[in-house]
Amino acid sequence: MTEETGRADFMSMTPEELEEFVTTLGEKPYRAGQLFSWMAKGAPIEEMTNLPASFRKKLAEAGEYRLPVIEKKLVSRIDGTIKYLFSLCDGECVESVFMRYEHGTSLCVSSQAGCAMGCRFCASTLNGRVRNLTASEILGQAAAAARDTGERVDGIVMMGIGEPLDNYDNVIRFLRLVSDPRGMGIGLRHISLSTCGLVPRILELAGEGLPVTLSVSLHAPDDETRSALMPVNRRYNVASLLEACRTYFEKTGRRVSFEYTLIAGKNDGREEAGRLASVLKNGMRCPCHVNLILLNEVAETGLSTPDRGRAEEFRRELERRGVNATIRRRLGSDINASCGQLRLQRLAEKNKPAPVS
Ligand code: SAH
C-alpha cells in the first residue's frame, strides 16, 4: 500500500503477491502473470487488452500504477546515449541513462530522490536526500526506457541518483522483480550495484543469493584522503570496506570492481596509485578491477578534473603493480550524461523567483 493513498502499489509486487492481489479483486490467479508481463513493458492499463475491461477498471480504482513520466529527454549526437529526467507521482524528479554498447544496451537507474551520503564531488547529494524510491519507481524507469526506445534493456547499472544500499529493502525487491523471467528477465549477472561503502549492507547483500556485480566507490587509498572526500568513510573505513568486499567475493564468486574518480590534486598522483595498488593487493587478495573515472566537474564543488595524460599515468602505475585498471569511456559527454545534474537544474528552476513583469 502506498502511504498517502492507501491504494495498492501493485507494480512493486512479485508474481506470487500479485496472484493474491488479483484474487482479492475477484479474478483468477493466472491474470497475475499477464499483468506482470504488461507492467514489464511499461504498458498503461488501457493497453492491457487481454485483461477483461471490468478487471482493468478495478485495477485503476484499487491500485496505484503510475509509471515515471518523461519530463526531459536528451539524445547524444556522438553516441546515441539517452538521458531521461523522469517525474514521479509526487513531482520528485530522477534521472536514468540509456546506453548502447557493442554487446547490448544498459540502463543506469536512480534509487533515491537525492542522496544523504554527502560525497564532496557529487551533484546528487548537494540538496540531501528527499526520499527513497519504491521498487516500482526503480523498475518503472527500466520499463519506461524500454517502451520509449522500443529496445530491450539487456543490463542495469545502479549508478544513478542515490545510494542503493541506503534504500536496501526496495532495492532488493527491485532486483528480484527486474530479473524475474516472467517480466523484464534481466540476468542478475548483467546487473551492477554501485555503493559508497555501507559495510553492514554489503555483508547482508552477500547473503541474499543475488549474484549481482558489486561496484565499490573507493576514490582514495587511505582513510585520511577518503574521509575528506566521502564522509561515509568515518563510519566504515577502507580496511573494513575491503574486508566486506572480500567476503562478498567469497560468498557470491563475483569479482568486485572499484570505482576511482580522479580529482586534480586530491587523489590523482603517482603516489596514490602506488598506495591504491598495495591496499588492494593486501586488503583484497582476490580478483578485482579498477575503473578510473575522470571527474565530471560540478560547479558547486569547486573540484576539477585532471587531464587525460595524468589519468593514463595513474592507470599505468596500477598496471605496473599488477592491478587491472581501465579508464571509463565517457558516453553522452555532450548531454552531460552523468547523474544528478539535470535534477539539480530542475530544482533550481523550481526555486527561482517568478520573473517580475
Ligand atoms: N551511491 C552510489 C552510486 C552513485 S553514482 C555510489 O556511491 O557508488 C556512481 C559513481 O559515480 C560513484 O562511483 C560516484 O562516486 C561517482 N560520481 C559521483 N559524482 C561524480 C562526479 N562528479 N564525477 C565523477 N564521478 C562521480
Short mmCIF file of C-alpha atoms and ligand atoms in Angstrom, two decimals:
data_model
loop_
_atom_site.label_atom_id
_atom_site.label_comp_id
_atom_site.label_asym_id
_atom_site.label_seq_id
_atom_site.Cartn_x
_atom_site.Cartn_y
_atom_site.Cartn_z
CA MET A 1 0.00 0.00 0.00
CA THR A 2 1.24 3.49 -0.66
CA GLU A 3 1.15 5.65 2.43
CA GLU A 4 -0.67 8.65 1.00
CA THR A 5 -3.42 6.98 -0.97
CA GLY A 6 -3.95 3.64 0.76
CA ARG A 7 -4.08 2.10 -2.72
CA ALA A 8 -2.01 -0.93 -3.68
CA ASP A 9 1.33 -0.26 -5.38
CA PHE A 10 0.94 -3.44 -7.42
CA MET A 11 3.95 -2.85 -9.66
CA SER A 12 6.11 -3.44 -6.56
CA MET A 13 4.58 -6.91 -6.12
CA THR A 14 6.16 -10.24 -7.05
CA PRO A 15 4.05 -12.52 -9.29
CA GLU A 16 3.11 -14.55 -6.20
CA GLU A 17 1.94 -11.45 -4.30
CA LEU A 18 0.10 -10.29 -7.42
CA GLU A 19 -1.81 -13.58 -7.51
CA GLU A 20 -3.13 -12.86 -4.07
CA PHE A 21 -3.94 -9.29 -5.02
CA VAL A 22 -5.88 -10.19 -8.18
CA THR A 23 -7.74 -12.88 -6.23
CA THR A 24 -8.92 -10.29 -3.73
CA LEU A 25 -10.25 -8.36 -6.72
CA GLY A 26 -12.26 -11.46 -7.72
CA GLU A 27 -10.02 -12.54 -10.62
CA LYS A 28 -8.40 -15.88 -11.48
CA PRO A 29 -4.78 -16.20 -10.28
CA TYR A 30 -3.39 -16.58 -13.84
CA ARG A 31 -4.30 -12.94 -14.51
CA ALA A 32 -1.35 -12.02 -12.27
CA GLY A 33 1.13 -13.35 -14.85
CA GLN A 34 -0.49 -11.36 -17.64
CA LEU A 35 -0.45 -8.20 -15.56
CA PHE A 36 3.18 -8.74 -14.52
CA SER A 37 4.35 -9.04 -18.11
CA TRP A 38 2.40 -5.94 -19.23
CA MET A 39 3.99 -3.90 -16.46
CA ALA A 40 7.45 -5.04 -17.53
CA LYS A 41 6.72 -3.43 -20.89
CA GLY A 42 5.63 -0.17 -19.26
CA ALA A 43 2.13 -0.52 -20.70
CA PRO A 44 -0.64 1.70 -19.36
CA ILE A 45 -3.71 -0.15 -18.01
CA GLU A 46 -5.85 0.69 -21.05
CA GLU A 47 -3.41 -1.14 -23.30
CA MET A 48 -3.60 -4.41 -21.36
CA THR A 49 -6.02 -5.78 -23.90
CA ASN A 50 -6.03 -9.42 -22.85
CA LEU A 51 -7.40 -8.43 -19.44
CA PRO A 52 -11.20 -8.06 -19.15
CA ALA A 53 -12.40 -4.45 -19.16
CA SER A 54 -14.05 -4.96 -15.77
CA PHE A 55 -10.72 -6.07 -14.26
CA ARG A 56 -8.86 -3.14 -15.78
CA LYS A 57 -11.41 -0.80 -14.21
CA LYS A 58 -10.92 -2.45 -10.81
CA LEU A 59 -7.16 -2.17 -11.19
CA ALA A 60 -7.39 1.53 -11.96
CA GLU A 61 -9.58 2.06 -8.87
CA ALA A 62 -7.89 -0.19 -6.30
CA GLY A 63 -4.33 0.24 -7.46
CA GLU A 64 -1.63 2.81 -7.69
CA TYR A 65 0.08 2.40 -11.06
CA ARG A 66 1.91 5.45 -12.23
CA LEU A 67 4.89 4.95 -14.45
CA PRO A 68 7.62 7.60 -14.36
CA VAL A 69 6.76 10.35 -16.84
CA ILE A 70 9.43 11.61 -19.25
CA GLU A 71 9.96 15.27 -18.34
CA LYS A 72 13.02 15.75 -20.46
CA LYS A 73 14.91 13.55 -22.91
CA LEU A 74 18.38 14.37 -24.22
CA VAL A 75 19.91 12.30 -27.01
CA SER A 76 23.67 12.39 -27.58
CA ARG A 77 24.68 13.22 -31.12
CA ILE A 78 28.00 11.49 -30.52
CA ASP A 79 26.91 8.01 -29.48
CA GLY A 80 23.10 7.93 -29.19
CA THR A 81 23.15 7.75 -25.38
CA ILE A 82 19.81 8.94 -23.99
CA LYS A 83 19.39 10.78 -20.73
CA TYR A 84 15.92 10.88 -19.19
CA LEU A 85 14.63 13.16 -16.50
CA PHE A 86 11.60 11.34 -15.09
CA SER A 87 8.99 12.81 -12.79
CA LEU A 88 7.37 10.62 -10.16
CA CYS A 89 3.87 10.73 -8.66
CA ASP A 90 4.71 13.49 -6.15
CA GLY A 91 6.62 15.65 -8.63
CA GLU A 92 10.06 14.46 -7.49
CA CYS A 93 12.45 14.01 -10.39
CA VAL A 94 15.12 11.37 -11.01
CA GLU A 95 17.45 10.56 -13.89
CA SER A 96 18.20 7.46 -15.94
CA VAL A 97 20.69 7.00 -18.75
CA PHE A 98 20.22 4.52 -21.62
CA MET A 99 23.48 3.39 -23.22
CA ARG A 100 24.26 1.23 -26.21
CA TYR A 101 27.37 -0.92 -26.27
CA GLU A 102 28.56 -3.49 -28.79
CA HIS A 103 27.37 -6.30 -26.54
CA GLY A 104 23.95 -4.80 -25.74
CA THR A 105 22.08 -2.00 -24.05
CA SER A 106 22.33 -0.88 -20.47
CA LEU A 107 20.28 1.43 -18.29
CA CYS A 108 21.64 3.41 -15.36
CA VAL A 109 18.83 3.85 -12.80
CA SER A 110 18.31 6.04 -9.72
CA SER A 111 17.36 4.57 -6.35
CA GLN A 112 16.59 7.70 -4.28
CA ALA A 113 15.45 11.25 -4.85
CA GLY A 114 18.62 13.00 -3.73
CA CYS A 115 21.22 11.34 -1.51
CA ALA A 116 22.26 11.59 2.14
CA MET A 117 25.86 10.43 1.75
CA GLY A 118 27.48 13.82 1.20
CA CYS A 119 30.34 12.85 -1.16
CA ARG A 120 32.17 16.10 -1.85
CA PHE A 121 32.34 15.78 -5.65
CA CYS A 122 28.82 14.57 -6.35
CA ALA A 123 25.89 16.58 -7.72
CA SER A 124 23.21 14.20 -6.40
CA THR A 125 23.88 14.88 -2.74
CA LEU A 126 24.06 18.69 -2.81
CA ASN A 127 20.49 19.08 -1.54
CA GLY A 128 20.42 15.96 0.62
CA ARG A 129 18.01 13.05 0.39
CA VAL A 130 14.33 13.78 -0.13
CA ARG A 131 13.06 10.20 -0.11
CA ASN A 132 13.63 6.60 -1.09
CA LEU A 133 12.18 5.31 -4.35
CA THR A 134 9.78 2.38 -4.19
CA ALA A 135 10.65 -0.82 -6.06
CA SER A 136 8.05 0.10 -8.68
CA GLU A 137 9.63 3.51 -9.21
CA ILE A 138 13.02 1.92 -9.87
CA LEU A 139 11.51 -0.78 -12.10
CA GLY A 140 9.37 1.88 -13.78
CA GLN A 141 12.49 3.68 -15.04
CA ALA A 142 13.56 0.50 -16.87
CA ALA A 143 10.08 -0.25 -18.19
CA ALA A 144 9.60 3.34 -19.38
CA ALA A 145 13.00 3.40 -21.11
CA ALA A 146 12.30 0.08 -22.86
CA ARG A 147 8.93 1.38 -24.02
CA ASP A 148 10.29 4.71 -25.20
CA THR A 149 13.24 3.25 -27.13
CA GLY A 150 11.46 0.12 -28.34
CA GLU A 151 14.65 -1.72 -27.41
CA ARG A 152 15.33 -4.42 -24.87
CA VAL A 153 17.25 -3.36 -21.78
CA ASP A 154 19.98 -6.01 -21.50
CA GLY A 155 21.73 -4.77 -18.39
CA ILE A 156 21.18 -2.46 -15.43
CA VAL A 157 23.66 -0.36 -13.52
CA MET A 158 22.54 1.09 -10.21
CA MET A 159 24.74 4.15 -10.50
CA GLY A 160 22.17 6.88 -10.82
CA ILE A 161 20.99 9.25 -8.12
CA GLY A 162 21.04 7.86 -4.58
CA GLU A 163 22.84 5.26 -2.52
CA PRO A 164 21.15 1.94 -3.32
CA LEU A 165 22.19 0.27 -0.08
CA ASP A 166 20.63 3.17 1.88
CA ASN A 167 17.29 2.03 0.37
CA TYR A 168 18.01 -1.62 0.95
CA ASP A 169 14.61 -3.34 1.06
CA ASN A 170 13.20 -1.58 -2.01
CA VAL A 171 16.41 -2.19 -3.96
CA ILE A 172 16.42 -5.92 -3.13
CA ARG A 173 12.78 -6.15 -4.17
CA PHE A 174 13.61 -4.31 -7.40
CA LEU A 175 16.45 -6.76 -8.14
CA ARG A 176 14.10 -9.71 -7.73
CA LEU A 177 11.42 -8.10 -9.92
CA VAL A 178 13.66 -6.93 -12.75
CA SER A 179 15.44 -10.29 -13.01
CA ASP A 180 12.24 -12.37 -12.96
CA PRO A 181 11.96 -14.21 -16.31
CA ARG A 182 8.19 -13.64 -16.26
CA GLY A 183 8.88 -9.90 -16.51
CA MET A 184 11.89 -8.00 -17.83
CA GLY A 185 14.11 -11.02 -17.24
CA ILE A 186 17.38 -9.14 -16.94
CA GLY A 187 20.01 -11.61 -15.71
CA LEU A 188 21.50 -10.77 -12.32
CA ARG A 189 24.92 -11.18 -13.87
CA HIS A 190 24.08 -8.25 -16.10
CA ILE A 191 23.27 -6.03 -13.14
CA SER A 192 25.82 -3.92 -11.25
CA LEU A 193 25.14 -2.22 -7.98
CA SER A 194 27.35 0.68 -7.01
CA THR A 195 27.80 1.67 -3.38
CA CYS A 196 29.78 4.26 -1.45
CA GLY A 197 30.55 1.51 1.07
CA LEU A 198 27.84 0.79 3.66
CA VAL A 199 29.68 -2.21 5.09
CA PRO A 200 26.87 -3.99 7.03
CA ARG A 201 24.64 -3.78 3.95
CA ILE A 202 27.34 -5.18 1.66
CA LEU A 203 27.57 -8.17 4.00
CA GLU A 204 23.79 -8.55 4.01
CA LEU A 205 23.69 -8.35 0.20
CA ALA A 206 26.30 -11.12 0.01
CA GLY A 207 23.79 -13.44 1.70
CA GLU A 208 20.74 -12.65 -0.49
CA GLY A 209 21.55 -15.17 -3.22
CA LEU A 210 21.52 -12.37 -5.80
CA PRO A 211 24.80 -12.59 -7.72
CA VAL A 212 24.95 -9.00 -8.94
CA THR A 213 28.29 -7.33 -9.65
CA LEU A 214 29.31 -5.14 -6.76
CA SER A 215 30.98 -1.85 -7.68
CA VAL A 216 32.52 -0.01 -4.80
CA SER A 217 33.23 3.71 -4.95
CA LEU A 218 36.66 3.83 -3.37
CA HIS A 219 38.12 7.09 -4.73
CA ALA A 220 41.07 7.10 -2.30
CA PRO A 221 43.55 4.53 -0.97
CA ASP A 222 43.80 5.80 2.63
CA ASP A 223 41.42 6.89 5.36
CA GLU A 224 42.58 10.48 5.56
CA THR A 225 42.03 11.22 1.86
CA ARG A 226 38.88 9.13 1.66
CA SER A 227 37.25 10.70 4.73
CA ALA A 228 37.89 14.14 3.28
CA LEU A 229 36.10 13.17 0.06
CA MET A 230 33.48 10.78 1.43
CA PRO A 231 32.04 11.30 4.93
CA VAL A 232 30.83 7.65 4.96
CA ASN A 233 34.48 6.64 5.46
CA ARG A 234 34.33 7.94 9.03
CA ARG A 235 31.78 5.21 9.77
CA TYR A 236 33.31 2.43 7.67
CA ASN A 237 36.99 2.80 6.93
CA VAL A 238 39.00 1.48 4.00
CA ALA A 239 40.15 -1.69 5.79
CA SER A 240 36.63 -2.69 6.87
CA LEU A 241 35.31 -1.93 3.39
CA LEU A 242 37.88 -4.11 1.65
CA GLU A 243 37.23 -6.89 4.13
CA ALA A 244 33.50 -6.72 3.26
CA CYS A 245 34.35 -6.81 -0.45
CA ARG A 246 36.41 -9.93 0.07
CA THR A 247 33.51 -11.58 1.88
CA TYR A 248 31.25 -10.56 -1.00
CA PHE A 249 33.58 -12.28 -3.44
CA GLU A 250 33.88 -15.38 -1.30
CA LYS A 251 30.13 -15.76 -0.86
CA THR A 252 29.00 -14.92 -4.40
CA GLY A 253 32.02 -15.79 -6.55
CA ARG A 254 31.60 -12.42 -8.24
CA ARG A 255 34.65 -10.27 -8.86
CA VAL A 256 34.30 -6.87 -7.17
CA SER A 257 35.08 -3.75 -9.15
CA PHE A 258 36.26 -0.46 -7.72
CA GLU A 259 35.42 2.99 -9.00
CA TYR A 260 38.07 5.60 -8.58
CA THR A 261 37.17 9.10 -9.68
CA LEU A 262 40.29 11.12 -10.40
CA ILE A 263 40.19 14.61 -8.92
CA ALA A 264 43.01 17.02 -9.73
CA GLY A 265 45.42 17.47 -6.81
CA LYS A 266 43.31 15.38 -4.40
CA ASN A 267 43.79 11.72 -5.27
CA ASP A 268 45.36 11.56 -8.74
CA GLY A 269 49.11 11.39 -8.02
CA ARG A 270 51.52 8.59 -8.75
CA GLU A 271 51.96 8.10 -5.04
CA GLU A 272 48.22 7.48 -4.59
CA ALA A 273 48.29 4.99 -7.46
CA GLY A 274 51.05 3.10 -5.65
CA ARG A 275 49.17 3.13 -2.35
CA LEU A 276 45.98 2.03 -4.10
CA ALA A 277 47.75 -0.93 -5.68
CA SER A 278 49.18 -2.01 -2.37
CA VAL A 279 45.93 -1.71 -0.34
CA LEU A 280 44.06 -3.65 -3.00
CA LYS A 281 46.64 -6.38 -3.10
CA ASN A 282 46.93 -6.66 0.68
CA GLY A 283 43.30 -5.94 1.54
CA MET A 284 41.55 -7.94 -1.16
CA ARG A 285 43.79 -10.90 -2.02
CA CYS A 286 41.25 -11.84 -4.71
CA PRO A 287 40.44 -10.74 -8.28
CA CYS A 288 39.29 -7.16 -8.64
CA HIS A 289 39.25 -4.44 -11.22
CA VAL A 290 39.62 -0.67 -11.01
CA ASN A 291 37.51 1.65 -13.15
CA LEU A 292 39.13 5.05 -13.34
CA ILE A 293 36.69 7.88 -13.93
CA LEU A 294 37.65 11.40 -14.87
CA LEU A 295 35.81 13.76 -12.54
CA ASN A 296 32.78 15.27 -14.13
CA GLU A 297 33.08 18.82 -12.88
CA VAL A 298 30.19 20.12 -10.78
CA ALA A 299 30.48 23.89 -10.43
CA GLU A 300 29.25 23.95 -6.81
CA THR A 301 32.04 21.66 -5.58
CA GLY A 302 34.99 23.70 -6.84
CA LEU A 303 36.83 20.48 -7.76
CA SER A 304 38.48 19.97 -11.11
CA THR A 305 39.39 17.07 -13.34
CA PRO A 306 42.95 16.07 -14.23
CA ASP A 307 43.97 15.89 -17.87
CA ARG A 308 43.81 12.64 -19.78
CA GLY A 309 47.60 12.19 -19.67
CA ARG A 310 47.64 12.21 -15.89
CA ALA A 311 44.83 9.65 -15.81
CA GLU A 312 46.79 7.46 -18.22
CA GLU A 313 49.86 7.71 -15.96
CA PHE A 314 47.75 6.68 -12.97
CA ARG A 315 46.45 3.68 -14.89
CA ARG A 316 49.92 2.63 -15.99
CA GLU A 317 51.22 2.81 -12.44
CA LEU A 318 48.42 0.50 -11.26
CA GLU A 319 49.08 -1.97 -14.09
CA ARG A 320 52.80 -1.88 -13.38
CA ARG A 321 52.00 -3.00 -9.86
CA GLY A 322 49.73 -5.78 -11.08
CA VAL A 323 46.29 -4.19 -10.69
CA ASN A 324 43.90 -4.27 -13.67
CA ALA A 325 42.51 -0.86 -14.47
CA THR A 326 40.64 0.86 -17.28
CA ILE A 327 39.75 4.48 -17.82
CA ARG A 328 36.00 4.59 -18.25
CA ARG A 329 34.83 5.63 -21.67
CA ARG A 330 32.57 8.62 -21.36
CA LEU A 331 29.27 8.11 -23.16
CA GLY A 332 26.97 11.03 -23.82
CA SER A 333 29.56 13.67 -22.98
CA ASP A 334 27.60 16.25 -24.98
CA ILE A 335 24.45 15.73 -22.88
CA ASN A 336 26.16 15.73 -19.53
CA ALA A 337 25.14 12.14 -19.02
CA SER A 338 26.48 11.69 -15.51
CA CYS A 339 23.78 11.69 -12.96
CA GLY A 340 22.37 14.32 -10.68
CA GLN A 341 22.86 17.41 -12.78
CA LEU A 342 19.52 17.55 -14.59
CA ARG A 343 17.66 17.04 -11.34
CA LEU A 344 19.67 19.83 -9.81
CA GLN A 345 18.86 22.14 -12.71
CA ARG A 346 15.19 21.31 -12.34
CA LEU A 347 15.27 22.07 -8.60
CA ALA A 348 16.93 25.42 -9.32
CA GLU A 349 14.26 26.25 -11.91
CA LYS A 350 11.51 25.44 -9.42
CA ASN A 351 13.08 27.60 -6.73
CA LYS A 352 13.76 30.58 -8.97
CA PRO A 353 11.54 33.52 -8.07
CA ALA A 354 8.95 34.24 -10.75
CA PRO A 355 10.12 36.91 -13.17
CA VAL A 356 8.79 40.37 -12.37
CA SER A 357 6.65 41.62 -15.23
N1 SAH B 1 25.77 5.93 -4.33
C1 SAH B 1 26.40 5.04 -5.26
C2 SAH B 1 26.04 5.34 -6.70
C3 SAH B 1 26.46 6.72 -7.06
S1 SAH B 1 26.92 7.29 -8.62
C4 SAH B 1 27.92 5.11 -5.07
O1 SAH B 1 28.37 5.95 -4.33
O2 SAH B 1 28.61 4.29 -5.64
C5 SAH B 1 28.04 6.25 -9.39
C6 SAH B 1 29.51 6.65 -9.35
O3 SAH B 1 29.76 7.98 -9.83
C7 SAH B 1 30.09 6.61 -7.96
O4 SAH B 1 31.34 5.97 -8.03
C8 SAH B 1 30.25 8.05 -7.61
O5 SAH B 1 31.19 8.24 -6.59
C9 SAH B 1 30.66 8.62 -8.93
N2 SAH B 1 30.49 10.07 -9.05
C10 SAH B 1 29.65 10.87 -8.40
N3 SAH B 1 29.80 12.16 -8.78
C11 SAH B 1 30.77 12.17 -9.72
C12 SAH B 1 31.39 13.19 -10.49
N4 SAH B 1 31.03 14.46 -10.37
N5 SAH B 1 32.34 12.83 -11.37
C13 SAH B 1 32.71 11.54 -11.49
N6 SAH B 1 32.17 10.53 -10.79
C14 SAH B 1 31.22 10.83 -9.90
#
